[in-house]
Structures are given as structure tokens and as C-alpha cells.
Amino acid sequence: MITKWQICRIPIKGQHLFTGLLIAFFLLIGHVKAGVLVAPTVVFMDEHKRTGRITVQNPSDEPREVTIRMSFGLPTSDSLGNVFVNLQDSGITDIKAATSWVKPFPRKMLLQPGATQVVRFVARPPKDLVDGEYWARVVVTSQEGKTSLPSASAEGQISTVLNMIMQTAIMLKYRQGDQVAHLKLNGVEASQEDTLVNVIVDLSSTGNASYVGMMHCRLYNADKQEIGYRRFDLAVYHDLKRRVTFPIASYTNSGPYSFELFITPDGRKDIAAEYLIRGNDIEYSVTVP
Amino acid sequence: MAENYSTTYSYSIVTSQRLHQWLKTTLLVFSLLIVVAGSGMAQDVAVGQATATVLATLTVSATAALAFGNVYQGVTSTIANNNASAGVFTITGAASSGIMIFMALPNYVALADGSDRMTISFSSTDASVDTLGAGNPTTMAAGSGFQNINPHNFPAAAVIGAGGTTNIYLGGKVLPTIDQTAGAYTGDIILTVAYTGN
């Protein structure tokens, strides 16, 4: 039986919930307001659709000068499994680079507060382009956040103004003909150091397109209980070593530990399914020595 | 007594219905605002004739500049990365995604006419990466990222925080000489961010 108190209480709770959500929403908007937004984070083009686009938005209260340039940089790694992206503007030798034949328009713009600008890309690939995927980085540079320090008008004063310049480097992929995404597991090195289990997963892309997927890593104790889980977005263009670290301070003397790896092209939320080239799954497990 | 109760009961139902109606209306407006704000994951949605494509985003912004204020000839000025005057960069994107962070830092700042310049330096502990995204260099909690690290070499394990935001705090030092020319010195700090998983 619904009482008077219950009838009145339900909407009031909802009202409070709504107020909380509204505050959270405006906090989010306030947060986003400070910078230049770029979307999407990967641009796809192909031989049938040689144009692409990104949207640059200025949600801040001041005009922003934005420049667009093409660069090159793939996720690579060192021998310890640290992953980097080294941007190259010149001296690019990778035959898969599309940097020289994809052009952005416009390259420079002044975005008024709240304005949105579409930047288009046009590909003019060589005629004898071999089937596969070709890559470039789109670097979006914006300048903002100048200090509000007064200029040194008084005699003898020294002031500094540091311009904070932001660059966002997003991937552009051009696809020609048939593409295959395939990943090869070269090996897994697992070791225990004090209170850590370190694993280095050695991978190579053997298809003519990049392998994009998810890497799921699990650590089990001697009783086969899961004591650690890590998940990564994975993109392999040529070769890549990926380090995974599990702290085991809370599980000392519960070894020997075993490491389980599962790599799958499924589960990516940042790339629409129509753009994913489905590659192979990889499953592997090893006992940590 | 019973009559009074009945009256109060009816009034409560009317109030409840109005509140429900108000809640429905405001939630609808709220939902529309979220769609307009549009910062989410890639997903195509089609209902009837209305379609919307939500795209993954990456936002990098300078929330606060590294502010040394006025400095004096021959007096070195240092700002720690946990100081309120530290520079703050904010990265917003897909939660828990791996990112590459590269910072190009100046060796000096110069007068606009180039007639004099002043040394600026960044030590191997002048940066912190806050994956909780608090946005305040003075309140960064231990274990919420990387503290006191080298701004010339950010860790490869950097990620966007679970809340979708990561802050970078930057300190530094300017070293005016004893005969430093008075004036406003400028320099550029360039932060580059890229996803490592796409």
C-alpha cells in the first residue's frame, strides 16, 4: 500500500538525482570549455572515398588559432616494452607513409568562441599503389592559455609569458584494394622481481593492414585464482613489444604464478565496426618462472 | 479527520504528477544537451528518420600557464610542480587509453625584439601526471599517476584517467642575470599528445 509519505518521496528523490546530474553535466561542460576538441581520433579513407574529415571545435571563451599539418608516427617500442609514438615531419622512409600525398584543407584557421570547423583531407596516392593500408598523422596545433601577467611597464621589472601550445596527433589510414590484418606472437617473457610480475609480449603485424584490437592480460596464483587483470587498446603496425606489470605485494608466497594472454579485434569502442578490419585472435599462457 | 486525510492525499498525487512531468521534461532537455555536447565513443544510432554519429574525441588544453610573475635581476625564481602557479595541461579522452605525452620545452625566454634573453630550465622532477584529473597541482594524491618526473621524458605507461581526464603539472626555474634587461620575456611550451592504441 502506498502511503502519502511514499507518494511524495519518490519524485523528490528524482528531483535531487536530476539536480546532481545537472551539476555534473555543467561541470563536464566547464571542463571541456578550456581546450580545442578534435574528433574523430582516427580518420579512414580508401580508394573509393579519397576524402576524409575531422571536426575541430573551440568551446572556449576566446578565439583560437589552429593549424593542421601532416606528419608520420607509429606506435613503436623499446626492448623493455615501453610504447612510444615518435612524430616525424621529414626524412620519412616507411613505404607505408601517406604523409606526402594526403593534404588537409584548410591548414590554418581562426576559430571564434563556440565555433566548429570541418577540416577535409584529400588523398592523391601514386598510381601504382600496392594493396594495403597507408598511414599518416594529422597534427592539430592550437594555442591558448597565455598568462595574465602584466607586462613589465614599471622600470626594472622583469616578467615572463609562457605560451602554452597544444598538439593533438591523430591517425589517418588510407586503404587500397584488399586488406588483411594478422598478428603474430613472437614470444612472451615473464619474470618476477620482488613484488612485481613483469611480462613483455612481443608482437608483429604480418598483414598488409594494421592490427587493431584489445589485449587482455590476466595473472593467476597457484590456486588458479585471478589476482590481476590488465586491458589495453592495441595497435600493431610493424613490430611492437608491450610490457605488462602486475603488483603482487598482496599475494606473496601464492606462486608459482601463471600469465594468460588473449588478444582479439573485438571490444574497441573508439572505432566504428564498419572501419575495423577483423584480424585473428591470439591466446597464450605461460608460468612465471 | 478522515476527510482531512483524503484531501491531503489528493493534493499529494497532483504534486507527484507535476513533479513527474517536470522531471520527464527536464530529463528530456538534459538528454538533448548531452547529445549536443557529444563527447563519447564511436557508435552509429538510427531511430526512424533521426540519425546521429557520436565520435571519439581527444581534447588537449592548457588550464593554467606556468606563471613566474615578476622576477628580479640576479634572483632565481623556482616554481614546483605542486605549486598553485604551476602550469596545468588537461587531456580529455577515452578513459584508461594509453597516450604518448611529449613536451618541447624552451631553454630560454626572450624579449619580443630579441635584444635579450633569459635562461629557463626544467629539472628531472619538474612534472607530475595526475590521472585522477583533479586539476589542482596542490592537491595531487600519491599513487594517482606519476609524481616528480622528468618533463623531457614522460613515462610510456601514461594513460588517460579512469574518469576520462589526465592533468599534467609543470614547474620550472628562470635564472635572470644580474644585468638582465627589464621587460616581458616570452617562450613556448609545446605539449603533444597521441593515442598509442589506434
Short mmCIF file of C-alpha atoms in Angstrom, two decimals:
data_model
loop_
_atom_site.label_atom_id
_atom_site.label_comp_id
_atom_site.label_asym_id
_atom_site.label_seq_id
_atom_site.Cartn_x
_atom_site.Cartn_y
_atom_site.Cartn_z
CA MET A 1 0.00 0.00 0.00
CA ILE A 2 1.39 3.36 -0.98
CA THR A 3 1.26 5.91 1.77
CA LYS A 4 1.15 9.66 1.45
CA TRP A 5 4.77 9.88 2.51
CA GLN A 6 5.87 7.40 -0.16
CA ILE A 7 3.97 9.15 -2.94
CA CYS A 8 5.63 12.45 -2.17
CA ARG A 9 9.06 10.97 -1.59
CA ILE A 10 9.58 9.31 -4.97
CA PRO A 11 9.63 12.45 -7.14
CA ILE A 12 11.63 14.39 -4.59
CA LYS A 13 14.36 11.78 -4.76
CA GLY A 14 14.23 12.00 -8.55
CA GLN A 15 14.45 15.76 -8.35
CA HIS A 16 17.60 15.53 -6.24
CA LEU A 17 19.04 12.99 -8.62
CA PHE A 18 18.31 15.29 -11.54
CA THR A 19 19.90 18.25 -9.79
CA GLY A 20 23.02 16.19 -9.16
CA LEU A 21 23.15 15.09 -12.79
CA LEU A 22 22.67 18.67 -13.96
CA ILE A 23 25.55 19.88 -11.79
CA ALA A 24 27.75 17.05 -13.07
CA PHE A 25 26.80 17.95 -16.64
CA PHE A 26 27.74 21.59 -16.30
CA LEU A 27 30.95 20.66 -14.52
CA LEU A 28 31.76 18.47 -17.53
CA ILE A 29 30.96 21.26 -19.98
CA GLY A 30 33.04 23.69 -17.94
CA HIS A 31 35.92 21.26 -18.11
CA VAL A 32 35.71 20.78 -21.87
CA LYS A 33 35.45 24.55 -22.37
CA ALA A 34 39.13 25.05 -21.72
CA GLY A 35 40.50 23.41 -24.89
CA VAL A 36 40.18 22.66 -28.57
CA LEU A 37 38.36 19.44 -29.28
CA VAL A 38 39.25 17.12 -32.16
CA ALA A 39 37.02 14.30 -33.42
CA PRO A 40 37.23 11.56 -34.51
CA THR A 41 40.54 10.17 -33.30
CA VAL A 42 41.14 8.08 -36.42
CA VAL A 43 40.41 9.19 -40.00
CA PHE A 44 39.65 6.47 -42.56
CA MET A 45 39.92 6.92 -46.33
CA ASP A 46 40.10 4.49 -49.20
CA GLU A 47 40.43 4.25 -52.97
CA HIS A 48 36.67 4.78 -53.38
CA LYS A 49 36.43 7.64 -50.93
CA ARG A 50 39.55 9.69 -51.24
CA THR A 51 38.38 12.39 -48.90
CA GLY A 52 38.17 12.39 -45.15
CA ARG A 53 37.32 14.88 -42.47
CA ILE A 54 37.79 15.81 -38.88
CA THR A 55 35.94 18.34 -36.78
CA VAL A 56 37.78 20.90 -34.70
CA GLN A 57 35.74 22.73 -32.12
CA ASN A 58 36.59 25.68 -29.91
CA PRO A 59 34.36 25.54 -26.85
CA SER A 60 36.42 28.17 -25.03
CA ASP A 61 35.59 31.83 -24.50
CA GLU A 62 38.42 33.18 -26.64
CA PRO A 63 39.37 32.83 -30.30
CA ARG A 64 41.94 30.14 -31.02
CA GLU A 65 44.40 29.95 -33.85
CA VAL A 66 44.51 26.39 -35.11
CA THR A 67 46.93 24.91 -37.63
CA ILE A 68 46.82 21.50 -39.28
CA ARG A 69 49.84 19.66 -40.65
CA MET A 70 50.62 16.14 -41.80
CA SER A 71 53.24 14.11 -40.01
CA PHE A 72 54.18 10.48 -39.51
CA GLY A 73 54.45 8.39 -36.38
CA LEU A 74 53.51 4.84 -35.49
CA PRO A 75 53.34 3.23 -32.07
CA THR A 76 56.77 1.66 -31.58
CA SER A 77 58.52 0.21 -28.57
CA ASP A 78 61.90 -0.26 -26.96
CA SER A 79 63.36 -3.55 -25.76
CA LEU A 80 61.66 -3.10 -22.37
CA GLY A 81 58.22 -2.93 -23.91
CA ASN A 82 57.65 0.79 -23.45
CA VAL A 83 55.40 2.09 -26.22
CA PHE A 84 56.06 5.46 -27.87
CA VAL A 85 54.89 7.47 -30.82
CA ASN A 86 57.74 9.41 -32.40
CA LEU A 87 56.43 12.05 -34.76
CA GLN A 88 58.48 12.65 -37.91
CA ASP A 89 57.94 15.67 -40.12
CA SER A 90 60.75 14.89 -42.56
CA GLY A 91 63.08 12.08 -43.57
CA ILE A 92 60.23 9.56 -43.60
CA THR A 93 61.38 6.28 -45.13
CA ASP A 94 58.47 3.99 -44.32
CA ILE A 95 56.92 2.82 -47.61
CA LYS A 96 53.55 2.81 -45.87
CA ALA A 97 53.67 6.55 -45.21
CA ALA A 98 50.85 8.54 -46.76
CA THR A 99 52.19 11.81 -45.43
CA SER A 100 53.34 13.20 -48.77
CA TRP A 101 50.12 12.57 -50.73
CA VAL A 102 47.37 13.45 -48.26
CA LYS A 103 46.65 17.15 -47.92
CA PRO A 104 44.48 18.93 -45.34
CA PHE A 105 42.21 21.90 -46.10
CA PRO A 106 42.22 24.41 -44.52
CA ARG A 107 45.61 24.32 -42.87
CA LYS A 108 45.20 27.38 -40.73
CA MET A 109 42.08 28.86 -39.18
CA LEU A 110 40.94 31.22 -36.53
CA LEU A 111 38.16 29.64 -34.51
CA GLN A 112 35.84 32.02 -32.76
CA PRO A 113 34.42 31.03 -29.36
CA GLY A 114 31.99 28.17 -29.80
CA ALA A 115 32.84 27.74 -33.47
CA THR A 116 33.30 24.43 -35.23
CA GLN A 117 35.40 23.93 -38.35
CA VAL A 118 35.49 20.87 -40.57
CA VAL A 119 38.95 20.05 -41.90
CA ARG A 120 38.94 17.93 -45.04
CA PHE A 121 41.64 15.65 -46.33
CA VAL A 122 42.20 14.78 -49.96
CA ALA A 123 44.34 11.81 -50.96
CA ARG A 124 46.25 11.75 -54.25
CA PRO A 125 48.03 8.40 -53.99
CA PRO A 126 50.58 7.15 -56.54
CA LYS A 127 49.01 5.21 -59.42
CA ASP A 128 50.90 2.01 -58.72
CA LEU A 129 49.95 1.84 -55.05
CA VAL A 130 50.12 -1.74 -53.79
CA ASP A 131 47.11 -3.14 -51.89
CA GLY A 132 47.23 -2.43 -48.20
CA GLU A 133 46.91 0.29 -45.65
CA TYR A 134 48.90 3.54 -45.61
CA TRP A 135 49.32 5.86 -42.67
CA ALA A 136 49.88 9.43 -41.62
CA ARG A 137 49.41 11.55 -38.54
CA VAL A 138 47.24 14.63 -38.50
CA VAL A 139 48.73 17.13 -36.08
CA VAL A 140 46.27 19.74 -34.82
CA THR A 141 48.03 22.61 -33.10
CA SER A 142 46.20 25.19 -31.02
CA GLN A 143 47.44 27.98 -28.89
CA GLU A 144 45.78 29.20 -25.74
CA GLY A 145 46.24 29.74 -22.03
CA LYS A 146 48.53 32.75 -22.20
CA THR A 147 49.42 34.06 -18.80
CA SER A 148 47.60 37.08 -17.49
CA LEU A 149 50.79 38.55 -16.11
CA PRO A 150 51.14 42.29 -16.52
CA SER A 151 53.73 43.50 -18.97
CA ALA A 152 56.85 44.92 -17.43
CA SER A 153 55.84 48.53 -17.69
CA ALA A 154 57.43 49.66 -14.46
CA GLU A 155 61.12 50.38 -14.71
CA GLY A 156 63.32 47.49 -13.74
CA GLN A 157 60.60 44.82 -13.73
CA ILE A 158 61.16 41.54 -15.47
CA SER A 159 58.16 39.39 -16.33
CA THR A 160 57.68 36.16 -18.24
CA VAL A 161 54.90 35.00 -20.53
CA LEU A 162 54.93 31.32 -21.47
CA ASN A 163 52.69 30.40 -24.39
CA MET A 164 51.12 27.01 -23.81
CA ILE A 165 50.75 25.31 -27.18
CA MET A 166 48.81 22.09 -27.55
CA GLN A 167 49.24 19.47 -30.27
CA THR A 168 46.96 16.53 -30.86
CA ALA A 169 48.28 13.86 -33.21
CA ILE A 170 45.58 11.59 -34.61
CA MET A 171 45.96 8.67 -37.00
CA LEU A 172 44.90 8.76 -40.65
CA LYS A 173 44.56 5.47 -42.55
CA TYR A 174 44.19 5.14 -46.30
CA ARG A 175 43.14 1.74 -47.61
CA GLN A 176 43.89 0.43 -51.08
CA GLY A 177 42.46 -2.77 -52.53
CA ASP A 178 42.18 -5.82 -50.28
CA GLN A 179 43.40 -5.58 -46.74
CA VAL A 180 44.39 -8.29 -44.31
CA ALA A 181 45.02 -7.76 -40.61
CA HIS A 182 47.03 -10.53 -38.98
CA LEU A 183 49.02 -10.62 -35.80
CA LYS A 184 51.89 -12.95 -34.91
CA LEU A 185 53.02 -13.63 -31.37
CA ASN A 186 56.81 -13.78 -31.41
CA GLY A 187 57.16 -14.60 -27.75
CA VAL A 188 56.32 -13.80 -24.16
CA GLU A 189 58.91 -13.06 -21.49
CA ALA A 190 57.61 -13.30 -17.94
CA SER A 191 59.65 -12.67 -14.81
CA GLN A 192 59.17 -11.96 -11.14
CA GLU A 193 61.07 -9.16 -9.42
CA ASP A 194 60.35 -8.73 -5.72
CA THR A 195 56.72 -7.61 -5.58
CA LEU A 196 56.14 -7.33 -9.32
CA VAL A 197 55.47 -9.69 -12.16
CA ASN A 198 56.72 -8.23 -15.44
CA VAL A 199 55.64 -9.58 -18.77
CA ILE A 200 56.84 -8.46 -22.19
CA VAL A 201 54.65 -9.52 -25.10
CA ASP A 202 56.44 -9.47 -28.47
CA LEU A 203 54.13 -8.97 -31.47
CA SER A 204 54.42 -8.49 -35.23
CA SER A 205 51.84 -7.45 -37.76
CA THR A 206 52.05 -9.77 -40.74
CA GLY A 207 49.10 -8.48 -42.74
CA ASN A 208 49.09 -5.57 -45.15
CA ALA A 209 46.97 -3.51 -42.75
CA SER A 210 47.45 -2.54 -39.13
CA TYR A 211 46.14 -4.90 -36.49
CA VAL A 212 43.77 -3.08 -34.14
CA GLY A 213 42.19 -4.76 -31.17
CA MET A 214 42.24 -5.34 -27.44
CA MET A 215 44.87 -7.07 -25.34
CA HIS A 216 43.59 -8.79 -22.21
CA CYS A 217 46.17 -9.93 -19.66
CA ARG A 218 45.45 -11.99 -16.57
CA LEU A 219 47.65 -13.22 -13.76
CA TYR A 220 46.71 -16.26 -11.71
CA ASN A 221 48.14 -17.65 -8.50
CA ALA A 222 48.98 -21.29 -7.85
CA ASP A 223 45.32 -21.98 -6.98
CA LYS A 224 44.26 -20.63 -10.40
CA GLN A 225 42.62 -17.62 -8.82
CA GLU A 226 42.82 -14.42 -10.85
CA ILE A 227 44.91 -11.88 -8.95
CA GLY A 228 45.49 -9.32 -11.67
CA TYR A 229 43.87 -8.09 -14.86
CA ARG A 230 45.05 -5.52 -17.39
CA ARG A 231 43.39 -4.46 -20.62
CA PHE A 232 44.90 -2.32 -23.36
CA ASP A 233 43.88 -0.84 -26.66
CA LEU A 234 46.29 -2.41 -29.10
CA ALA A 235 47.51 -1.22 -32.49
CA VAL A 236 50.36 -3.02 -34.22
CA TYR A 237 51.70 -1.60 -37.47
CA HIS A 238 55.03 -3.41 -37.81
CA ASP A 239 56.62 -4.80 -34.63
CA LEU A 240 55.63 -3.99 -31.09
CA LYS A 241 56.71 -5.10 -27.63
CA ARG A 242 54.20 -4.38 -24.89
CA ARG A 243 55.11 -4.54 -21.22
CA VAL A 244 52.53 -5.54 -18.63
CA THR A 245 53.22 -5.19 -14.92
CA PHE A 246 51.30 -6.78 -12.07
CA PRO A 247 51.93 -5.79 -8.45
CA ILE A 248 51.84 -8.90 -6.26
CA ALA A 249 52.73 -7.46 -2.86
CA SER A 250 49.37 -8.67 -1.53
CA TYR A 251 49.86 -12.16 -2.94
CA THR A 252 53.38 -13.10 -1.87
CA ASN A 253 54.03 -16.82 -1.48
CA SER A 254 50.99 -17.67 -3.59
CA GLY A 255 53.06 -18.63 -6.61
CA PRO A 256 54.04 -20.04 -8.96
CA TYR A 257 52.05 -17.50 -10.96
CA SER A 258 50.73 -18.03 -14.43
CA PHE A 259 50.11 -15.40 -17.07
CA GLU A 260 47.31 -15.62 -19.60
CA LEU A 261 47.12 -13.51 -22.75
CA PHE A 262 44.14 -13.01 -25.00
CA ILE A 263 44.27 -10.65 -27.98
CA THR A 264 41.15 -10.01 -30.01
CA PRO A 265 39.96 -7.44 -32.54
CA ASP A 266 36.67 -7.27 -30.64
CA GLY A 267 35.80 -4.75 -27.98
CA ARG A 268 37.03 -1.48 -29.45
CA LYS A 269 34.59 1.33 -28.67
CA ASP A 270 36.52 4.17 -30.29
CA ILE A 271 36.30 2.82 -33.84
CA ALA A 272 33.05 2.12 -35.64
CA ALA A 273 32.63 -1.54 -36.62
CA GLU A 274 32.48 -0.68 -40.33
CA TYR A 275 36.08 0.53 -40.20
CA LEU A 276 37.55 -2.41 -38.30
CA ILE A 277 39.47 -4.99 -40.31
CA ARG A 278 38.92 -8.14 -38.35
CA GLY A 279 42.16 -9.94 -37.63
CA ASN A 280 42.96 -13.12 -35.77
CA ASP A 281 42.65 -13.93 -32.08
CA ILE A 282 45.68 -14.95 -30.05
CA GLU A 283 45.56 -16.96 -26.84
CA TYR A 284 48.63 -17.85 -24.85
CA SER A 285 49.54 -18.79 -21.32
CA VAL A 286 52.84 -19.24 -19.52
CA THR A 287 54.02 -19.99 -16.00
CA VAL A 288 56.07 -17.20 -14.48
CA PRO A 289 59.50 -18.65 -13.63
CA MET B 1 -10.23 13.59 10.41
CA ALA B 2 -10.68 11.11 7.59
CA GLU B 3 -11.80 13.92 5.28
CA ASN B 4 -8.66 15.86 6.01
CA TYR B 5 -6.52 12.88 5.22
CA SER B 6 -8.30 12.36 1.89
CA THR B 7 -7.76 15.99 0.88
CA THR B 8 -4.08 15.83 1.68
CA TYR B 9 -3.74 12.55 -0.21
CA SER B 10 -5.26 14.01 -3.42
CA TYR B 11 -3.08 17.03 -3.22
CA SER B 12 -0.02 14.79 -2.89
CA ILE B 13 -0.95 12.87 -6.03
CA VAL B 14 -1.32 16.09 -8.01
CA THR B 15 2.04 17.31 -6.68
CA SER B 16 3.59 13.98 -7.51
CA GLN B 17 2.21 14.06 -11.07
CA ARG B 18 3.52 17.58 -11.61
CA LEU B 19 6.92 16.62 -10.29
CA HIS B 20 6.94 13.57 -12.53
CA GLN B 21 6.01 15.72 -15.51
CA TRP B 22 8.68 18.27 -14.61
CA LEU B 23 11.24 15.53 -14.18
CA LYS B 24 10.37 13.99 -17.57
CA THR B 25 10.63 17.36 -19.32
CA THR B 26 13.91 18.32 -17.71
CA LEU B 27 15.43 14.90 -18.31
CA LEU B 28 14.49 15.21 -21.99
CA VAL B 29 16.19 18.60 -22.17
CA PHE B 30 19.17 17.18 -20.30
CA SER B 31 19.44 14.28 -22.77
CA LEU B 32 19.35 16.71 -25.71
CA LEU B 33 22.09 18.79 -24.13
CA ILE B 34 24.25 15.69 -23.74
CA VAL B 35 23.78 14.84 -27.42
CA VAL B 36 24.76 18.40 -28.37
CA ALA B 37 27.79 18.26 -26.10
CA GLY B 38 28.69 15.00 -27.87
CA SER B 39 31.94 13.72 -26.38
CA GLY B 40 31.68 9.96 -26.34
CA MET B 41 32.61 6.77 -28.11
CA ALA B 42 32.00 5.91 -31.74
CA GLN B 43 28.57 4.45 -32.31
CA ASP B 44 26.04 4.88 -35.08
CA VAL B 45 22.45 5.09 -33.91
CA ALA B 46 19.41 5.18 -36.16
CA VAL B 47 15.82 5.56 -34.93
CA GLY B 48 13.21 6.37 -37.53
CA GLN B 49 14.48 9.29 -39.54
CA ALA B 50 16.77 10.70 -36.87
CA THR B 51 20.41 9.66 -37.01
CA ALA B 52 23.40 10.68 -35.00
CA THR B 53 27.03 9.70 -35.20
CA VAL B 54 28.93 10.03 -31.98
CA LEU B 55 32.67 10.26 -32.48
CA ALA B 56 35.57 9.56 -30.18
CA THR B 57 37.29 12.77 -29.16
CA LEU B 58 40.60 13.96 -27.83
CA THR B 59 40.96 17.34 -26.18
CA VAL B 60 44.19 18.87 -25.00
CA SER B 61 44.06 22.20 -23.24
CA ALA B 62 46.18 24.50 -21.11
CA THR B 63 44.17 25.07 -17.98
CA ALA B 64 46.80 27.32 -16.39
CA ALA B 65 50.06 28.76 -17.63
CA LEU B 66 53.32 28.35 -15.78
CA ALA B 67 53.39 31.77 -14.09
CA PHE B 68 56.63 33.08 -12.64
CA GLY B 69 55.23 36.57 -12.11
CA ASN B 70 57.72 39.40 -11.82
CA VAL B 71 61.27 38.30 -11.16
CA TYR B 72 64.34 40.27 -10.15
CA GLN B 73 67.79 40.72 -11.60
CA GLY B 74 70.16 38.10 -10.26
CA VAL B 75 67.46 36.29 -8.28
CA THR B 76 66.49 32.82 -9.45
CA SER B 77 62.76 32.07 -9.33
CA THR B 78 61.60 28.49 -8.94
CA ILE B 79 58.08 27.05 -9.12
CA ALA B 80 57.48 23.47 -8.01
CA ASN B 81 55.04 21.30 -9.93
CA ASN B 82 52.75 21.16 -6.88
CA ASN B 83 52.63 24.95 -6.55
CA ALA B 84 49.48 26.92 -7.33
CA SER B 85 51.46 28.79 -10.03
CA ALA B 86 52.49 25.58 -11.83
CA GLY B 87 51.44 25.11 -15.42
CA VAL B 88 48.47 22.79 -15.87
CA PHE B 89 47.62 20.88 -19.04
CA THR B 90 44.42 18.87 -19.24
CA ILE B 91 43.93 15.89 -21.54
CA THR B 92 40.39 14.59 -22.02
CA GLY B 93 39.54 11.47 -23.98
CA ALA B 94 38.72 7.78 -23.76
CA ALA B 95 39.13 6.57 -20.20
CA SER B 96 42.16 4.36 -19.48
CA SER B 97 43.54 4.67 -23.01
CA GLY B 98 47.30 4.70 -23.41
CA ILE B 99 48.73 8.02 -24.56
CA MET B 100 52.07 9.35 -25.67
CA ILE B 101 52.99 12.63 -23.99
CA PHE B 102 55.81 14.73 -25.39
CA MET B 103 56.74 18.16 -24.17
CA ALA B 104 59.02 20.55 -26.04
CA LEU B 105 60.49 22.96 -23.51
CA PRO B 106 62.41 26.15 -24.15
CA ASN B 107 65.99 26.73 -22.99
CA TYR B 108 65.38 30.43 -22.71
CA VAL B 109 62.69 33.10 -22.93
CA ALA B 110 63.33 36.25 -24.94
CA LEU B 111 62.21 39.83 -25.26
CA ALA B 112 59.90 40.48 -28.19
CA ASP B 113 62.59 42.46 -30.05
CA GLY B 114 65.18 39.75 -29.40
CA SER B 115 67.55 42.15 -27.66
CA ASP B 116 67.95 39.98 -24.57
CA ARG B 117 67.04 36.54 -23.36
CA MET B 118 66.77 34.79 -20.02
CA THR B 119 67.57 31.20 -19.16
CA ILE B 120 64.69 28.92 -18.19
CA SER B 121 65.29 25.37 -17.06
CA PHE B 122 63.28 22.31 -16.19
CA SER B 123 64.74 19.68 -13.88
CA SER B 124 64.20 15.92 -13.96
CA THR B 125 61.49 16.24 -11.27
CA ASP B 126 59.56 19.22 -12.58
CA ALA B 127 56.47 17.39 -13.87
CA SER B 128 53.65 15.29 -12.46
CA VAL B 129 50.95 13.33 -14.26
CA ASP B 130 47.66 13.17 -12.36
CA THR B 131 45.32 10.51 -13.70
CA LEU B 132 42.59 11.42 -11.22
CA GLY B 133 42.19 14.64 -13.17
CA ALA B 134 41.73 16.82 -10.08
CA GLY B 135 43.19 19.75 -11.99
CA ASN B 136 44.84 21.25 -8.93
CA PRO B 137 48.61 20.81 -8.58
CA THR B 138 48.47 21.45 -4.83
CA THR B 139 46.14 18.54 -4.10
CA MET B 140 47.55 15.70 -6.18
CA ALA B 141 47.33 12.48 -4.21
CA ALA B 142 50.14 9.95 -4.09
CA GLY B 143 49.50 6.97 -6.31
CA SER B 144 47.24 8.81 -8.73
CA GLY B 145 49.76 8.83 -11.57
CA PHE B 146 53.42 9.82 -11.71
CA GLN B 147 54.84 12.40 -9.37
CA ASN B 148 58.02 14.47 -9.78
CA ILE B 149 59.07 13.05 -13.11
CA ASN B 150 61.20 14.36 -15.96
CA PRO B 151 59.21 16.64 -18.30
CA HIS B 152 61.70 15.84 -21.05
CA ASN B 153 60.81 12.16 -20.86
CA PHE B 154 57.27 11.26 -19.85
CA PRO B 155 56.58 7.62 -18.96
CA ALA B 156 55.38 5.33 -21.70
CA ALA B 157 52.77 3.91 -19.34
CA ALA B 158 50.83 7.20 -19.20
CA VAL B 159 47.09 6.83 -19.63
CA ILE B 160 44.01 8.95 -19.65
CA GLY B 161 42.46 8.54 -16.22
CA ALA B 162 39.51 6.31 -15.45
CA GLY B 163 37.36 9.43 -15.30
CA GLY B 164 38.38 10.41 -18.83
CA THR B 165 40.81 13.13 -17.74
CA THR B 166 44.51 13.40 -17.03
CA ASN B 167 46.30 16.53 -15.82
CA ILE B 168 49.95 17.38 -16.28
CA TYR B 169 51.52 19.77 -13.80
CA LEU B 170 54.71 21.56 -14.76
CA GLY B 171 57.14 23.52 -12.64
CA GLY B 172 60.37 25.21 -13.69
CA LYS B 173 63.00 27.79 -12.95
CA VAL B 174 64.04 31.11 -14.51
CA LEU B 175 67.51 32.49 -13.92
CA PRO B 176 67.73 36.24 -14.57
CA THR B 177 71.27 37.55 -14.69
CA ILE B 178 72.44 40.44 -12.60
CA ASP B 179 72.25 42.73 -15.65
CA GLN B 180 69.09 41.23 -17.17
CA THR B 181 67.24 43.79 -19.28
CA ALA B 182 63.86 44.72 -17.83
CA GLY B 183 60.89 43.74 -19.96
CA ALA B 184 58.41 40.99 -20.79
CA TYR B 185 60.08 37.74 -21.84
CA THR B 186 58.17 35.11 -23.80
CA GLY B 187 58.69 31.47 -24.71
CA ASP B 188 56.71 28.49 -25.97
CA ILE B 189 55.89 25.25 -24.22
CA ILE B 190 54.51 22.69 -26.68
CA LEU B 191 52.64 19.63 -25.46
CA THR B 192 51.94 16.84 -27.95
CA VAL B 193 49.53 14.03 -27.17
CA ALA B 194 48.65 10.95 -29.23
CA TYR B 195 46.83 7.72 -28.51
CA THR B 196 49.20 4.75 -28.60
CA GLY B 197 46.44 2.20 -29.22
CA ASN B 198 44.94 3.23 -32.53
#
